[in-house]
PDB file of C-alpha atoms and ligand atoms in Angstrom:
ATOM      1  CA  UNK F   1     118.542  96.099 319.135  1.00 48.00           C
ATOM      2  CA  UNK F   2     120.009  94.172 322.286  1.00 53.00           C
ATOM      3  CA  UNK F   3     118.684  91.260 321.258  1.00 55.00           C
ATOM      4  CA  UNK F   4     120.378  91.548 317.798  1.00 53.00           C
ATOM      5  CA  UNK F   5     123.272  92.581 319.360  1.00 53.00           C
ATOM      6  CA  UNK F   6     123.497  89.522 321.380  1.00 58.00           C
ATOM      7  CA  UNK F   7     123.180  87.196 318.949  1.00 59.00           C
ATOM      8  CA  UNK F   8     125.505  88.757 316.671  1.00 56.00           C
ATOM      9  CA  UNK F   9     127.896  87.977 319.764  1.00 55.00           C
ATOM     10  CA  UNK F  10     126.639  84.683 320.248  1.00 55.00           C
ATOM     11  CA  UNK F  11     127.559  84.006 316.730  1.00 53.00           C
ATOM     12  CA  UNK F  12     130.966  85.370 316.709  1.00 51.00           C
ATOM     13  CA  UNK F  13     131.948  83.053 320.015  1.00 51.00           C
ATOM     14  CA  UNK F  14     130.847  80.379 318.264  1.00 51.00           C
ATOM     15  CA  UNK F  15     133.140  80.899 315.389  1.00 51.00           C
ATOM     16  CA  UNK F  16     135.955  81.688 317.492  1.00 50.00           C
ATOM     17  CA  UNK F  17     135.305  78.663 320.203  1.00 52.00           C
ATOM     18  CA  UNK F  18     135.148  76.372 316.705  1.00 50.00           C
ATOM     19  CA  UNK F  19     138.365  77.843 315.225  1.00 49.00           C
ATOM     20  CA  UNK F  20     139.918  77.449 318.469  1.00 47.00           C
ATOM     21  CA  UNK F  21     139.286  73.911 318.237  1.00 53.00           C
ATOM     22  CA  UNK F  22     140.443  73.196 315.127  1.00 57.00           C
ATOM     23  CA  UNK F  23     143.568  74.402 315.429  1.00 61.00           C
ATOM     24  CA  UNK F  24     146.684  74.016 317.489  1.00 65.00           C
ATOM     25  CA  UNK F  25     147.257  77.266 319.363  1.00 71.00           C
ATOM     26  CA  UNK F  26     149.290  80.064 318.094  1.00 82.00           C
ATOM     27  CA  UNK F  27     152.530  80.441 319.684  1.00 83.00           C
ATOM     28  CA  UNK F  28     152.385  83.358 322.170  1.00 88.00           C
ATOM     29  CA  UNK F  29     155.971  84.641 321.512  1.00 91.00           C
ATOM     30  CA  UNK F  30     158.788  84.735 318.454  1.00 93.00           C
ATOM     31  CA  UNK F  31     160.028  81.092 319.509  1.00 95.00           C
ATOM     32  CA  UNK F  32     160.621  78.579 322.525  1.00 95.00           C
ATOM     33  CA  UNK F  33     163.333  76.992 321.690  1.00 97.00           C
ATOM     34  CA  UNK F  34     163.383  73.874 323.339  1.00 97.00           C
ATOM     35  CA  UNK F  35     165.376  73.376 326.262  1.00 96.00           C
ATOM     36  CA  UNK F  36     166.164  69.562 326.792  1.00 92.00           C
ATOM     37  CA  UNK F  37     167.762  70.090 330.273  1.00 91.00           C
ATOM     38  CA  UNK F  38     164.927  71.529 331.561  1.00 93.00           C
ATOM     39  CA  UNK F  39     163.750  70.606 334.885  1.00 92.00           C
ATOM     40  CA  UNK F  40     160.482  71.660 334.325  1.00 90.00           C
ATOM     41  CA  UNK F  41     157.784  69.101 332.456  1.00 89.00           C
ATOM     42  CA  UNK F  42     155.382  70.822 329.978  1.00 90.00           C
ATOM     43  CA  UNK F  43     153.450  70.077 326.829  1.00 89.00           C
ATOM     44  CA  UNK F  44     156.433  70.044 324.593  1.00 91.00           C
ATOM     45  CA  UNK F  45     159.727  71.361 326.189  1.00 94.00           C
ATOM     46  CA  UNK F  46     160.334  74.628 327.892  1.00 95.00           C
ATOM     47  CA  UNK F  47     162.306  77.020 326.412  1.00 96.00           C
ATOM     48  CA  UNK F  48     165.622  78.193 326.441  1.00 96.00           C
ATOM     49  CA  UNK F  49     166.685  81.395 327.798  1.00 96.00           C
ATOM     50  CA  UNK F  50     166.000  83.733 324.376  1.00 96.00           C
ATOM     51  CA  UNK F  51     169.277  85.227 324.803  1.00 97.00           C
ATOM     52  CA  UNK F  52     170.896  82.335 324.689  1.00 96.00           C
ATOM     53  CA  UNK F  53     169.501  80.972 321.361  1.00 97.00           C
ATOM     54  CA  UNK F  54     171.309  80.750 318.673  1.00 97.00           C
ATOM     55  CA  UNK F  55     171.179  79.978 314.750  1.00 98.00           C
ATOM     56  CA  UNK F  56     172.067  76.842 315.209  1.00 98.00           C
ATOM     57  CA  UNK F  57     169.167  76.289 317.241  1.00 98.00           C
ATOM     58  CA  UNK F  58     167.246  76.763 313.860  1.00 98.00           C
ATOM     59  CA  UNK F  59     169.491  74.574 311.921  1.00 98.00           C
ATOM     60  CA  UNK F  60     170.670  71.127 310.536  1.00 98.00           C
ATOM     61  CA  UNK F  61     172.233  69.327 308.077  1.00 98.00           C
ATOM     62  CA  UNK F  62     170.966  65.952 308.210  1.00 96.00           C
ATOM     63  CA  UNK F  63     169.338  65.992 305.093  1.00 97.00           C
ATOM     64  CA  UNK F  64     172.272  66.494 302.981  1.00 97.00           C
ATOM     65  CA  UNK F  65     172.967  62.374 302.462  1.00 96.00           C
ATOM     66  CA  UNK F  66     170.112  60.375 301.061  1.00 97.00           C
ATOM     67  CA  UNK F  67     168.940  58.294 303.891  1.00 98.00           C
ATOM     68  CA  UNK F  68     170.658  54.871 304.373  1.00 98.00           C
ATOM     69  CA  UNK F  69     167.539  52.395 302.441  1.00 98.00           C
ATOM     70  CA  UNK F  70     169.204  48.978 303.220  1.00 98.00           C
ATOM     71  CA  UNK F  71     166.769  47.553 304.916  1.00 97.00           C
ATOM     72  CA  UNK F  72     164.071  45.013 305.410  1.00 96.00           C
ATOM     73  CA  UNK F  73     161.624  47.777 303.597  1.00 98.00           C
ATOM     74  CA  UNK F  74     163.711  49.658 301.410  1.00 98.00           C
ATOM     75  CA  UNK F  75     162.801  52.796 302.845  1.00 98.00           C
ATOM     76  CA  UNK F  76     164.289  55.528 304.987  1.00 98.00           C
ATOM     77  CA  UNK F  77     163.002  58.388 306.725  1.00 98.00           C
ATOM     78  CA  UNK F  78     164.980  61.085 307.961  1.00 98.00           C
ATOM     79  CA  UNK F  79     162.910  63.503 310.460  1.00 98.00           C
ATOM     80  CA  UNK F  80     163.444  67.075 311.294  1.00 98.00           C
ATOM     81  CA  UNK F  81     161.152  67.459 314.317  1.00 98.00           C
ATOM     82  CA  UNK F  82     161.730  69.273 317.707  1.00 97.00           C
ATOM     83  CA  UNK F  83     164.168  66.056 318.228  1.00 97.00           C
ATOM     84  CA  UNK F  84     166.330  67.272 315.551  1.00 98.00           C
ATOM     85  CA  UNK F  85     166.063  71.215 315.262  1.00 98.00           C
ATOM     86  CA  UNK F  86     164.835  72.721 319.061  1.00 98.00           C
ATOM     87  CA  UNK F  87     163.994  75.917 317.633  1.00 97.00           C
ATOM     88  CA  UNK F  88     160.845  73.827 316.002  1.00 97.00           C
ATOM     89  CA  UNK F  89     159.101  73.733 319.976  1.00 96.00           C
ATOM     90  CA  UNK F  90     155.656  74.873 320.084  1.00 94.00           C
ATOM     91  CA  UNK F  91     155.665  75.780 316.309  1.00 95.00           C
ATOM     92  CA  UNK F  92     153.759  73.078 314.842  1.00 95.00           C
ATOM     93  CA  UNK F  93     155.418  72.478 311.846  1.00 96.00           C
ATOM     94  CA  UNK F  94     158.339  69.307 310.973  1.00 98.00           C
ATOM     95  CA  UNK F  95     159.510  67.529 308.189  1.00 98.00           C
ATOM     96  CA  UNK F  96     161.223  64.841 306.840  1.00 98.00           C
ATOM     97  CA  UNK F  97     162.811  63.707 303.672  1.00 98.00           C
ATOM     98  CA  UNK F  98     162.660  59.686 302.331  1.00 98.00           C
ATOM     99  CA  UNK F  99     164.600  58.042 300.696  1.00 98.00           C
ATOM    100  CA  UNK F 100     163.092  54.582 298.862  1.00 98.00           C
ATOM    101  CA  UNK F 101     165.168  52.302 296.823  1.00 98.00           C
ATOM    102  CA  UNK F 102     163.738  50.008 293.592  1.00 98.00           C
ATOM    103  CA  UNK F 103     160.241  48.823 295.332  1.00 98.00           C
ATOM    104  CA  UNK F 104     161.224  50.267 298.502  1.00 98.00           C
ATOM    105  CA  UNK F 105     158.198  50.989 301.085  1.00 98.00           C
ATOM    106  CA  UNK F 106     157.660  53.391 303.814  1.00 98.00           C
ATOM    107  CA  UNK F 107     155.013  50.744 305.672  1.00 98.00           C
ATOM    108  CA  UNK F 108     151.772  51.157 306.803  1.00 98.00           C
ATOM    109  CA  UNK F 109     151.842  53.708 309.635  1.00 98.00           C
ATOM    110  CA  UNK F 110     150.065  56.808 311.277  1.00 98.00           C
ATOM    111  CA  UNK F 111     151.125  59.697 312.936  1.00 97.00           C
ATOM    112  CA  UNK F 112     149.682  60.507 315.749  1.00 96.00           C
ATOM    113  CA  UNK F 113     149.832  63.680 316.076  1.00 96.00           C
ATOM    114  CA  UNK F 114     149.797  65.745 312.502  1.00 97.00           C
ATOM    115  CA  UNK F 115     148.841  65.714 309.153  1.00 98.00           C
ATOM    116  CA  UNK F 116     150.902  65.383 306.115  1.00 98.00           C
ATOM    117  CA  UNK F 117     151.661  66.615 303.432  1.00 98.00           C
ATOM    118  CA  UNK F 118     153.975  64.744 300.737  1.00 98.00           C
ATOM    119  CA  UNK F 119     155.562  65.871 297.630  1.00 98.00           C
ATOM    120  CA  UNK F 120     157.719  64.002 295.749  1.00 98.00           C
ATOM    121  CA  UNK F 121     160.745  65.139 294.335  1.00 98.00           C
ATOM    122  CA  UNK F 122     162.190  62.068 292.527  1.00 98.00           C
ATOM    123  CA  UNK F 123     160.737  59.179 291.271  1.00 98.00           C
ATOM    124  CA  UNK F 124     157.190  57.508 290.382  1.00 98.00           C
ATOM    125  CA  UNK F 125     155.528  56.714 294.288  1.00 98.00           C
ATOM    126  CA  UNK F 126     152.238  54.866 294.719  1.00 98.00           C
ATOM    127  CA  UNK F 127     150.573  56.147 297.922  1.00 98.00           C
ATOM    128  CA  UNK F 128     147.551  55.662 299.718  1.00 98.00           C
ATOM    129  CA  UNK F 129     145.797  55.864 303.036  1.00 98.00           C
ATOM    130  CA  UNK F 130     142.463  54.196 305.049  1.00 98.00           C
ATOM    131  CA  UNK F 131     139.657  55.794 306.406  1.00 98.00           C
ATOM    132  CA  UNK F 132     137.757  54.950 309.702  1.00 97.00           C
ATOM    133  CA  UNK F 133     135.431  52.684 310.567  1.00 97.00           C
ATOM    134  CA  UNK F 134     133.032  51.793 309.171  1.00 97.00           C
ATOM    135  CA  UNK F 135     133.855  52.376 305.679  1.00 97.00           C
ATOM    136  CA  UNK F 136     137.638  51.801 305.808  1.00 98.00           C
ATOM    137  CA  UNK F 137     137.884  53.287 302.191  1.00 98.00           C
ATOM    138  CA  UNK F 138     141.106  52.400 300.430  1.00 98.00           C
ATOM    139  CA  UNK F 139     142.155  55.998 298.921  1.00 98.00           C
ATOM    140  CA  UNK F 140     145.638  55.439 296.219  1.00 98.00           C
ATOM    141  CA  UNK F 141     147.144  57.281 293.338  1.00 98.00           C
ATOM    142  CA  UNK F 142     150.474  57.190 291.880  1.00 98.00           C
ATOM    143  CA  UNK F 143     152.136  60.206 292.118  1.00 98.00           C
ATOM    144  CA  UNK F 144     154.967  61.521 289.850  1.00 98.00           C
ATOM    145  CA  UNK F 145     157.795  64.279 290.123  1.00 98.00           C
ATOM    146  CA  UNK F 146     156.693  67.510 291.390  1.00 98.00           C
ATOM    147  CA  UNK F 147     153.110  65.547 292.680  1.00 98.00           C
ATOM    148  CA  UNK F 148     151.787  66.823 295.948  1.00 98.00           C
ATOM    149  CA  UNK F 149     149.317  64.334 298.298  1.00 98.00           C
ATOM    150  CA  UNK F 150     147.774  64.521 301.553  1.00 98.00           C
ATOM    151  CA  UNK F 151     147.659  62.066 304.453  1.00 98.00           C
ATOM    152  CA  UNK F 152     144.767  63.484 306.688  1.00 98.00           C
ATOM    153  CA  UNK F 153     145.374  63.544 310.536  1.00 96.00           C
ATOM    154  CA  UNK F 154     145.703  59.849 311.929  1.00 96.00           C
ATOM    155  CA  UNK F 155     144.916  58.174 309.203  1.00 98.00           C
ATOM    156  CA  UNK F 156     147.006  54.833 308.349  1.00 98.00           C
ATOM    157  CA  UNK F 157     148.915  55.159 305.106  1.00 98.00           C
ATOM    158  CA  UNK F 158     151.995  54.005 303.138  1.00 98.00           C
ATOM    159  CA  UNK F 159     153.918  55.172 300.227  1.00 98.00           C
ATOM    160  CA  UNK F 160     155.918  52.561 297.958  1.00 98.00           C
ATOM    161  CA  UNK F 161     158.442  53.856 295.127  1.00 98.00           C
ATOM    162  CA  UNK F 162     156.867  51.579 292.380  1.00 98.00           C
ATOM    163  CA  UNK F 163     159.557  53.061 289.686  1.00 98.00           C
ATOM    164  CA  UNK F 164     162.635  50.821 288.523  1.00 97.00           C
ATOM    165  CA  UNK F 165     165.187  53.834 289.824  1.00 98.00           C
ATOM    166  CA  UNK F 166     165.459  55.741 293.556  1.00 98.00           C
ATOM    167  CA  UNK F 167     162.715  57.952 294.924  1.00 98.00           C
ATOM    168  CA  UNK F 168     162.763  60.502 296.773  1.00 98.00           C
ATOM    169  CA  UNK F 169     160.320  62.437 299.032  1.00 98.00           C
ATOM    170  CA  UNK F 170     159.837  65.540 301.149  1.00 98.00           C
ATOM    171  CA  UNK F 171     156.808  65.589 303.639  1.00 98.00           C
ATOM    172  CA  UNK F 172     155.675  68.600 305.965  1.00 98.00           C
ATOM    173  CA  UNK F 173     154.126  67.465 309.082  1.00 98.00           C
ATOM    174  CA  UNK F 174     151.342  69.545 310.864  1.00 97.00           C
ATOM    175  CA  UNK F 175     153.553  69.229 314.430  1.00 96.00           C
ATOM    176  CA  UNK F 176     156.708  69.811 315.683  1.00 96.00           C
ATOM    177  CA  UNK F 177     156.257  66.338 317.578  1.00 96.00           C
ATOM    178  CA  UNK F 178     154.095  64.168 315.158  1.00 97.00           C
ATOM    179  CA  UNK F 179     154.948  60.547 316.330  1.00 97.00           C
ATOM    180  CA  UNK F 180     155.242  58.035 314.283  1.00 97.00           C
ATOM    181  CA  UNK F 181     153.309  54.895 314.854  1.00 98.00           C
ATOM    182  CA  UNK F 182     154.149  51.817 312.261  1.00 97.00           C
ATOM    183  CA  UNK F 183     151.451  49.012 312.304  1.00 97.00           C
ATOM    184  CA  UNK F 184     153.200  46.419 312.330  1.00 97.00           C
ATOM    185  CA  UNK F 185     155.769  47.528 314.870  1.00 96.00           C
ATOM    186  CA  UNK F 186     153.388  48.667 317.275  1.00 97.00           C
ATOM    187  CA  UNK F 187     150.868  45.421 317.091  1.00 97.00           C
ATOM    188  CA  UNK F 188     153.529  42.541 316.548  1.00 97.00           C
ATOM    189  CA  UNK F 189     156.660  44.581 318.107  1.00 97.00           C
ATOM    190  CA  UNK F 190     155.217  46.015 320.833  1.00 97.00           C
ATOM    191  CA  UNK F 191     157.619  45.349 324.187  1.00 97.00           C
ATOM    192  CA  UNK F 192     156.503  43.113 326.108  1.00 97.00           C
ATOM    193  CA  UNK F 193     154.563  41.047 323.261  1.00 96.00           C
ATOM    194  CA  UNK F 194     150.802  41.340 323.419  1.00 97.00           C
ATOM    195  CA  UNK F 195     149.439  38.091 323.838  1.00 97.00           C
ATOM    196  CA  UNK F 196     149.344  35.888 320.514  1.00 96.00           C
ATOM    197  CA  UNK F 197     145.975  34.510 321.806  1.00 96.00           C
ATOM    198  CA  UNK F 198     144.533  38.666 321.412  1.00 97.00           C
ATOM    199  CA  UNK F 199     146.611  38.964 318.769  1.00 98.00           C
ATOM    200  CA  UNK F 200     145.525  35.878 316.575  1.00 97.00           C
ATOM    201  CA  UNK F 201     141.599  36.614 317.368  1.00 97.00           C
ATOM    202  CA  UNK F 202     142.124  40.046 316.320  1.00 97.00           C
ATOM    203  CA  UNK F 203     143.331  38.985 312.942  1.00 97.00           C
ATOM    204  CA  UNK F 204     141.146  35.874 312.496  1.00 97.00           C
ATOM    205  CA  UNK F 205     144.068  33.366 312.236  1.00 97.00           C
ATOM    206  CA  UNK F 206     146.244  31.305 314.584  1.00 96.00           C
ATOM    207  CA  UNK F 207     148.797  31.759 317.502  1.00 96.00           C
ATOM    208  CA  UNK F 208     151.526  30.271 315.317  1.00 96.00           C
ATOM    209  CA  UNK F 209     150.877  32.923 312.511  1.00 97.00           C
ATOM    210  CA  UNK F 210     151.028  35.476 314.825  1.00 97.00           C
ATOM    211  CA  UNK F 211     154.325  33.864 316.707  1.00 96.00           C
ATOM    212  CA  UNK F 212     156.238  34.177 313.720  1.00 96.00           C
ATOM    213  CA  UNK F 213     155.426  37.655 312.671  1.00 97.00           C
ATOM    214  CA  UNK F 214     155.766  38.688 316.277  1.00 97.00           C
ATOM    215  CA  UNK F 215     159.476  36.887 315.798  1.00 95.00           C
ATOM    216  CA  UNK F 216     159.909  39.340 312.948  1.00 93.00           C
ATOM    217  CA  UNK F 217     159.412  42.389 314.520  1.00 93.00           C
TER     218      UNK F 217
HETATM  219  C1  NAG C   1     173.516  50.929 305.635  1.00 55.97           C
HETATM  220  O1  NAG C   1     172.903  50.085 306.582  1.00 55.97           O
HETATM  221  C2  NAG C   1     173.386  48.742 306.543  1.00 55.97           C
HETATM  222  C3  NAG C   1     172.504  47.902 307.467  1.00 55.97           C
HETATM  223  O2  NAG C   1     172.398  48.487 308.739  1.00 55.97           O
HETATM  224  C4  NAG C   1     174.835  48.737 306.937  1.00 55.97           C
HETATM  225  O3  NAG C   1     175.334  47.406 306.900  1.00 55.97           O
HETATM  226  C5  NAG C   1     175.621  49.613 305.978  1.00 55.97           C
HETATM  227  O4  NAG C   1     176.963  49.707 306.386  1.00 55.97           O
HETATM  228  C6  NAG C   1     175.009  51.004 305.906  1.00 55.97           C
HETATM  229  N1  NAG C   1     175.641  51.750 304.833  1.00 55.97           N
HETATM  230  C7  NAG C   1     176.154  52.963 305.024  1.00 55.97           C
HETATM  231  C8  NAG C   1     176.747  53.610 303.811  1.00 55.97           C
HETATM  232  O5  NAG C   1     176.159  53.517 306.105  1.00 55.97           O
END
């Protein structure tokens, strides 16, 4: 009977320790709103005195305007993270809305942070997104109004408004703090420059290729 007993509780840490892991943690009170000024450095912000909060805290109207698209991409996204509403701190959920003109493209990026989940609300959007090494498959569809897609955890992955008229997006985002890291920014924008000579052996080609799209970005 002990021994049954134990296992039985061997079993149930081991679902607990794997949901645990999973998962972000809950949050351990009704909200942290974040406090900006804080003195104090923790993972995320600290939070504001609770009596102190107020609606607007929880609030914005950002998202009213379709995002400004005139661009080198043709894309804009407009974030509602922690940055944008506090009240969002330590409750793992964001969001943001895109705008895409005529072939407009949200480039190849990941987020570091979250996964995503994309609906779109105007428009006909092509979308895809890579998987890891070794197989690096190529996973697209073309999504229309109302169409829902995922983009798991840290995968790379675009979207690209393949219609002849504006699109328009919403995506929920698995973090109050997802990051956003663009390819192309990060490896041929990055501040200082990485070397061309990495750079150009990295993508098989030669320092002068890599000069000029380092000049781009
Ligand atoms: C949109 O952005 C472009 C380029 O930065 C700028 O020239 C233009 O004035 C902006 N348009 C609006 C309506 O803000």
């Amino acid at each position: 009977m002990a021994r049954v007993c134990s296992s039985f509780l061997l079993l149930v840490l081991v679902l607990v320790s794997s949901v645990a892991m999973a998962t972000e943690p809950s949050p351990l009170q009704d909200f942290c709103v974040a406090d900006k000024n804080a003195q104090v450095l923790v993972n995320g912000f600290a939070c504001k005195n609770p009596s102190l909060v107020q609606a607007d805290d929880f609030y914005f109207d950002g998202l009213r305007m379709r995002g400004n698209t005139s661009n080198a991409v043709g894309s804009k996204v407009s974030l509602v993270t922690v940055e944008q509403v506090p009240g969002l701190n330590t409750l793992g959920i964001s969001m943001a809305r895109v705008d895409y003109e005529p072939g407009g493209l949200n480039p190849p990026h990941v987020h570091s942070r979250a996964t995503e989940l994309f609906t779109v609300l105007e428009g006909t959007i092509e979308v895809g997104f890579v998987t890891s090494n070794p197989e690096n498959r190529f996973i697209t569809k073309v999504l229309h109004k109302g169409d829902v897609f995922v983009f798991p955890f840290r995968l790379v992955h675009f979207q690209r408004n393949i219609g002849n008229v504006n699109a328009l997006a919403i995506s929920t985002l698995s973090s109050q703090n997802p990051g956003i890291v663009t390819i192309a920014n990060a490896v041929f924008g990055s501040k200082p420059d990485i070397s061309s000579d990495i750079l150009a052996k990295a993508f098989q080609t030669s320092n002068e290729v890599i000069e000029n799209l380092q000049f781009k970005f």
